[in-house]
PDB file of C-alpha atoms in Angstrom:
ATOM      1  CA  MET A 347     -22.563  -6.810  -0.296  1.00 47.00           C
ATOM      2  CA  ARG A 348     -19.279  -8.213   1.808  1.00 55.00           C
ATOM      3  CA  ILE A 349     -15.589  -7.631  -0.098  1.00 66.00           C
ATOM      4  CA  SER A 350     -15.188 -11.057  -0.219  1.00 64.00           C
ATOM      5  CA  ASP A 351     -18.255 -11.494  -2.664  1.00 66.00           C
ATOM      6  CA  PHE A 352     -17.119  -8.510  -4.861  1.00 78.00           C
ATOM      7  CA  SER A 353     -16.613  -9.350  -8.434  1.00 78.00           C
ATOM      8  CA  PHE A 354     -17.751  -7.677 -11.727  1.00 82.00           C
ATOM      9  CA  LYS A 355     -18.090  -7.878 -15.527  1.00 85.00           C
ATOM     10  CA  ALA A 356     -17.541  -4.463 -17.340  1.00 86.00           C
ATOM     11  CA  ARG A 357     -18.220  -3.579 -20.880  1.00 86.00           C
ATOM     12  CA  SER A 358     -16.525   0.097 -20.801  1.00 90.00           C
ATOM     13  CA  ALA A 359     -14.221   2.326 -19.072  1.00 90.00           C
ATOM     14  CA  LYS A 360     -16.574   3.926 -17.588  1.00 92.00           C
ATOM     15  CA  GLU A 361     -18.260   0.734 -15.901  1.00 91.00           C
ATOM     16  CA  THR A 362     -14.752  -0.259 -14.731  1.00 92.00           C
ATOM     17  CA  ILE A 363     -14.092   3.255 -12.696  1.00 92.00           C
ATOM     18  CA  ALA A 364     -17.788   2.836 -11.561  1.00 93.00           C
ATOM     19  CA  GLN A 365     -16.630  -0.539  -9.838  1.00 91.00           C
ATOM     20  CA  GLY A 366     -13.189   1.188  -8.612  1.00 93.00           C
ATOM     21  CA  GLU A 367     -15.651   3.742  -6.930  1.00 93.00           C
ATOM     22  CA  LYS A 368     -17.566   1.112  -5.330  1.00 91.00           C
ATOM     23  CA  LEU A 369     -15.098  -1.038  -3.974  1.00 91.00           C
ATOM     24  CA  ALA A 370     -13.192   1.891  -2.583  1.00 93.00           C
ATOM     25  CA  ALA A 371     -15.740   2.081   0.526  1.00 90.00           C
ATOM     26  CA  TYR A 372     -14.203  -1.282   1.827  1.00 90.00           C
ATOM     27  CA  PHE A 373     -10.586  -0.127   2.425  1.00 92.00           C
ATOM     28  CA  GLU A 374      -9.119   1.872   5.179  1.00 91.00           C
ATOM     29  CA  PRO A 375      -5.567   2.817   6.145  1.00 93.00           C
ATOM     30  CA  GLY A 376      -2.952  -0.305   6.196  1.00 93.00           C
ATOM     31  CA  ASP A 377      -4.965  -2.309   3.324  1.00 94.00           C
ATOM     32  CA  ILE A 378      -3.257  -3.561   0.486  1.00 95.00           C
ATOM     33  CA  LEU A 379      -4.965  -3.992  -3.012  1.00 95.00           C
ATOM     34  CA  CYS A 380      -2.975  -6.281  -5.541  1.00 95.00           C
ATOM     35  CA  LEU A 381      -4.226  -6.176  -9.256  1.00 94.00           C
ATOM     36  CA  LYS A 382      -3.357  -9.002 -11.421  1.00 94.00           C
ATOM     37  CA  GLY A 383      -3.835  -9.270 -15.105  1.00 92.00           C
ATOM     38  CA  ASP A 384      -2.596  -9.036 -18.388  1.00 91.00           C
ATOM     39  CA  LEU A 385      -1.962  -5.721 -20.181  1.00 89.00           C
ATOM     40  CA  GLY A 386      -4.879  -3.661 -21.187  1.00 87.00           C
ATOM     41  CA  VAL A 387      -7.648  -5.503 -18.693  1.00 89.00           C
ATOM     42  CA  GLY A 388      -8.451  -2.237 -16.990  1.00 89.00           C
ATOM     43  CA  LYS A 389      -6.475  -2.435 -13.995  1.00 92.00           C
ATOM     44  CA  THR A 390      -5.479   1.185 -14.280  1.00 92.00           C
ATOM     45  CA  THR A 391      -8.757   2.395 -15.324  1.00 92.00           C
ATOM     46  CA  PHE A 392     -10.135   0.652 -12.224  1.00 93.00           C
ATOM     47  CA  VAL A 393      -7.678   2.281 -10.195  1.00 94.00           C
ATOM     48  CA  LYS A 394      -8.703   5.742 -11.472  1.00 93.00           C
ATOM     49  CA  GLY A 395     -12.358   5.011 -10.073  1.00 94.00           C
ATOM     50  CA  LEU A 396     -11.102   3.933  -6.568  1.00 94.00           C
ATOM     51  CA  ILE A 397      -8.710   6.880  -6.447  1.00 93.00           C
ATOM     52  CA  ARG A 398     -11.683   9.163  -7.453  1.00 92.00           C
ATOM     53  CA  ALA A 399     -13.663   7.818  -4.530  1.00 94.00           C
ATOM     54  CA  LEU A 400     -10.975   7.968  -1.702  1.00 93.00           C
ATOM     55  CA  GLN A 401      -9.440  11.260  -2.844  1.00 91.00           C
ATOM     56  CA  GLY A 402     -12.167  13.585  -4.137  1.00 87.00           C
ATOM     57  CA  GLU A 403     -14.030  13.435  -7.822  1.00 76.00           C
ATOM     58  CA  ASP A 404     -11.865  16.700  -8.742  1.00 69.00           C
ATOM     59  CA  THR A 405      -8.622  14.556  -8.022  1.00 74.00           C
ATOM     60  CA  LEU A 406      -6.218  14.665 -10.828  1.00 72.00           C
ATOM     61  CA  PHE A 407      -5.433  11.165 -11.829  1.00 73.00           C
ATOM     62  CA  LEU A 408      -1.702  10.623 -12.648  1.00 76.00           C
ATOM     63  CA  GLY A 409      -2.117   7.196 -14.170  1.00 73.00           C
ATOM     64  CA  SER A 410      -0.382   4.219 -14.015  1.00 77.00           C
ATOM     65  CA  PRO A 411       3.141   4.727 -12.330  1.00 74.00           C
ATOM     66  CA  THR A 412       5.041   2.659 -14.778  1.00 70.00           C
ATOM     67  CA  TYR A 413       8.151   4.530 -14.924  1.00 67.00           C
ATOM     68  CA  THR A 414       7.832   6.477 -11.459  1.00 75.00           C
ATOM     69  CA  LEU A 415       7.047   3.400  -9.647  1.00 84.00           C
ATOM     70  CA  ILE A 416       4.725   5.186  -7.314  1.00 89.00           C
ATOM     71  CA  GLN A 417       2.244   7.829  -7.518  1.00 90.00           C
ATOM     72  CA  GLU A 418       1.325   9.254  -4.116  1.00 91.00           C
ATOM     73  CA  TYR A 419      -1.982  10.575  -3.661  1.00 91.00           C
ATOM     74  CA  ARG A 420      -2.067  12.860  -0.517  1.00 90.00           C
ATOM     75  CA  PHE A 421      -4.841  15.326  -0.939  1.00 87.00           C
ATOM     76  CA  LYS A 422      -7.179  13.568   1.765  1.00 88.00           C
ATOM     77  CA  THR A 423      -7.088  10.521   4.163  1.00 88.00           C
ATOM     78  CA  PRO A 424      -6.907   7.906   3.420  1.00 91.00           C
ATOM     79  CA  TYR A 425      -3.904   8.613   1.365  1.00 94.00           C
ATOM     80  CA  VAL A 426      -3.645   6.213  -1.680  1.00 95.00           C
ATOM     81  CA  TYR A 427      -0.216   4.834  -2.914  1.00 96.00           C
ATOM     82  CA  HIS A 428      -0.545   3.530  -6.276  1.00 95.00           C
ATOM     83  CA  PHE A 429       2.491   1.038  -7.295  1.00 95.00           C
ATOM     84  CA  ASP A 430       3.505  -0.584 -10.443  1.00 93.00           C
ATOM     85  CA  PHE A 431       5.927  -3.393 -10.618  1.00 93.00           C
ATOM     86  CA  TYR A 432       5.709  -3.882 -14.366  1.00 92.00           C
ATOM     87  CA  ARG A 433       9.215  -2.724 -15.172  1.00 88.00           C
ATOM     88  CA  LEU A 434      10.944  -3.943 -12.188  1.00 89.00           C
ATOM     89  CA  LYS A 435      13.608  -6.204 -12.374  1.00 89.00           C
ATOM     90  CA  SER A 436      14.185  -7.175  -8.796  1.00 91.00           C
ATOM     91  CA  THR A 437      12.849  -6.838  -5.182  1.00 92.00           C
ATOM     92  CA  ASP A 438      15.749  -4.362  -4.067  1.00 91.00           C
ATOM     93  CA  GLU A 439      14.467  -1.897  -6.232  1.00 89.00           C
ATOM     94  CA  ILE A 440      10.811  -2.052  -4.702  1.00 90.00           C
ATOM     95  CA  TRP A 441      12.765  -1.981  -1.327  1.00 92.00           C
ATOM     96  CA  GLY A 442      14.651   1.015  -2.249  1.00 89.00           C
ATOM     97  CA  ILE A 443      11.295   3.004  -2.519  1.00 87.00           C
ATOM     98  CA  GLY A 444      10.323   2.473   0.788  1.00 90.00           C
ATOM     99  CA  TRP A 445       7.899  -0.611   0.298  1.00 93.00           C
ATOM    100  CA  GLU A 446       7.903  -1.548   3.858  1.00 91.00           C
ATOM    101  CA  GLU A 447       6.852   1.996   5.111  1.00 93.00           C
ATOM    102  CA  TYR A 448       4.182   2.439   2.521  1.00 94.00           C
ATOM    103  CA  CYS A 449       2.761  -0.976   3.710  1.00 91.00           C
ATOM    104  CA  ALA A 450       2.681  -0.384   7.347  1.00 88.00           C
ATOM    105  CA  GLY A 451       2.165   3.357   6.928  1.00 82.00           C
ATOM    106  CA  ASP A 452      -1.103   5.693   6.850  1.00 88.00           C
ATOM    107  CA  GLY A 453      -2.596   4.715   3.314  1.00 94.00           C
ATOM    108  CA  ILE A 454      -4.006   2.174   1.321  1.00 95.00           C
ATOM    109  CA  CYS A 455      -1.676   0.534  -1.309  1.00 96.00           C
ATOM    110  CA  VAL A 456      -2.681  -0.633  -4.644  1.00 96.00           C
ATOM    111  CA  VAL A 457      -0.350  -2.628  -6.387  1.00 96.00           C
ATOM    112  CA  GLU A 458      -0.375  -3.214 -10.160  1.00 95.00           C
ATOM    113  CA  TRP A 459       1.585  -6.250 -11.372  1.00 95.00           C
ATOM    114  CA  ALA A 460       1.852  -7.577  -7.518  1.00 95.00           C
ATOM    115  CA  ASP A 461       1.956 -10.982  -9.006  1.00 95.00           C
ATOM    116  CA  LEU A 462       5.778 -10.338 -10.428  1.00 95.00           C
ATOM    117  CA  PHE A 463       6.917 -10.442  -6.715  1.00 95.00           C
ATOM    118  CA  PRO A 464       4.247 -12.116  -4.848  1.00 94.00           C
ATOM    119  CA  GLU A 465       7.046 -12.514  -1.958  1.00 94.00           C
ATOM    120  CA  LEU A 466       6.589  -9.128  -1.222  1.00 94.00           C
ATOM    121  CA  ILE A 467       3.050  -8.981  -0.535  1.00 94.00           C
ATOM    122  CA  PRO A 468       1.774  -9.657   2.755  1.00 92.00           C
ATOM    123  CA  LYS A 469      -0.693 -12.257   3.431  1.00 90.00           C
ATOM    124  CA  ASN A 470      -3.456  -9.863   4.402  1.00 88.00           C
ATOM    125  CA  ALA A 471      -3.434  -8.291   1.060  1.00 92.00           C
ATOM    126  CA  VAL A 472      -6.689  -8.538  -1.204  1.00 92.00           C
ATOM    127  CA  TRP A 473      -6.279  -9.271  -4.731  1.00 92.00           C
ATOM    128  CA  LEU A 474      -8.284  -8.470  -7.847  1.00 92.00           C
ATOM    129  CA  ASP A 475      -7.621 -10.576 -10.784  1.00 90.00           C
ATOM    130  CA  PHE A 476      -8.668  -9.040 -14.065  1.00 89.00           C
ATOM    131  CA  SER A 477      -9.515 -10.921 -17.473  1.00 85.00           C
ATOM    132  CA  ALA A 478      -9.505 -10.226 -20.844  1.00 80.00           C
ATOM    133  CA  ARG A 479     -13.469 -10.443 -20.993  1.00 77.00           C
ATOM    134  CA  GLY A 480     -13.688  -7.559 -18.702  1.00 75.00           C
ATOM    135  CA  GLU A 481     -14.171  -9.606 -15.810  1.00 75.00           C
ATOM    136  CA  ALA A 482     -12.557  -9.084 -12.417  1.00 79.00           C
ATOM    137  CA  LYS A 483     -12.946 -11.322  -9.155  1.00 81.00           C
ATOM    138  CA  LEU A 484     -11.581 -10.521  -5.869  1.00 67.00           C
ATOM    139  CA  ARG A 485      -9.650 -12.847  -3.442  1.00 73.00           C
ATOM    140  CA  THR A 486      -7.839 -12.961  -0.461  1.00 69.00           C
ATOM    141  CA  SER A 487      -4.289 -14.181  -0.051  1.00 58.00           C
TER     142      SER A 487
END
């Protein structure tokens, strides 16, 4: 499978996690994965699988960083930086947490609600669009 062909339909959280684990193999440091979709469609559940595959099965998943803005997973390389832009009001808040350094850094950035601030997303980012029907489809910028 090529990453550009990635799409899935999941009927459970377990299936969504498994899809995150599957996609993880295609990412390396410097990559950015943007997740788009309404509340409750499985974005955070998908990230749980991605982090499990990249950081190790016994990694404690900290959940969506809705209030902390970012969760850093640095147990092994590649590191994973999990962002959530849902509660942010301005791009200044994102710049203030070091967005540019994370994007150019040593890890993989995963961004929930990236579509709220598309002007901050580099052109080389990969997008995964989630629907309420349990489907997700990958696209490039």
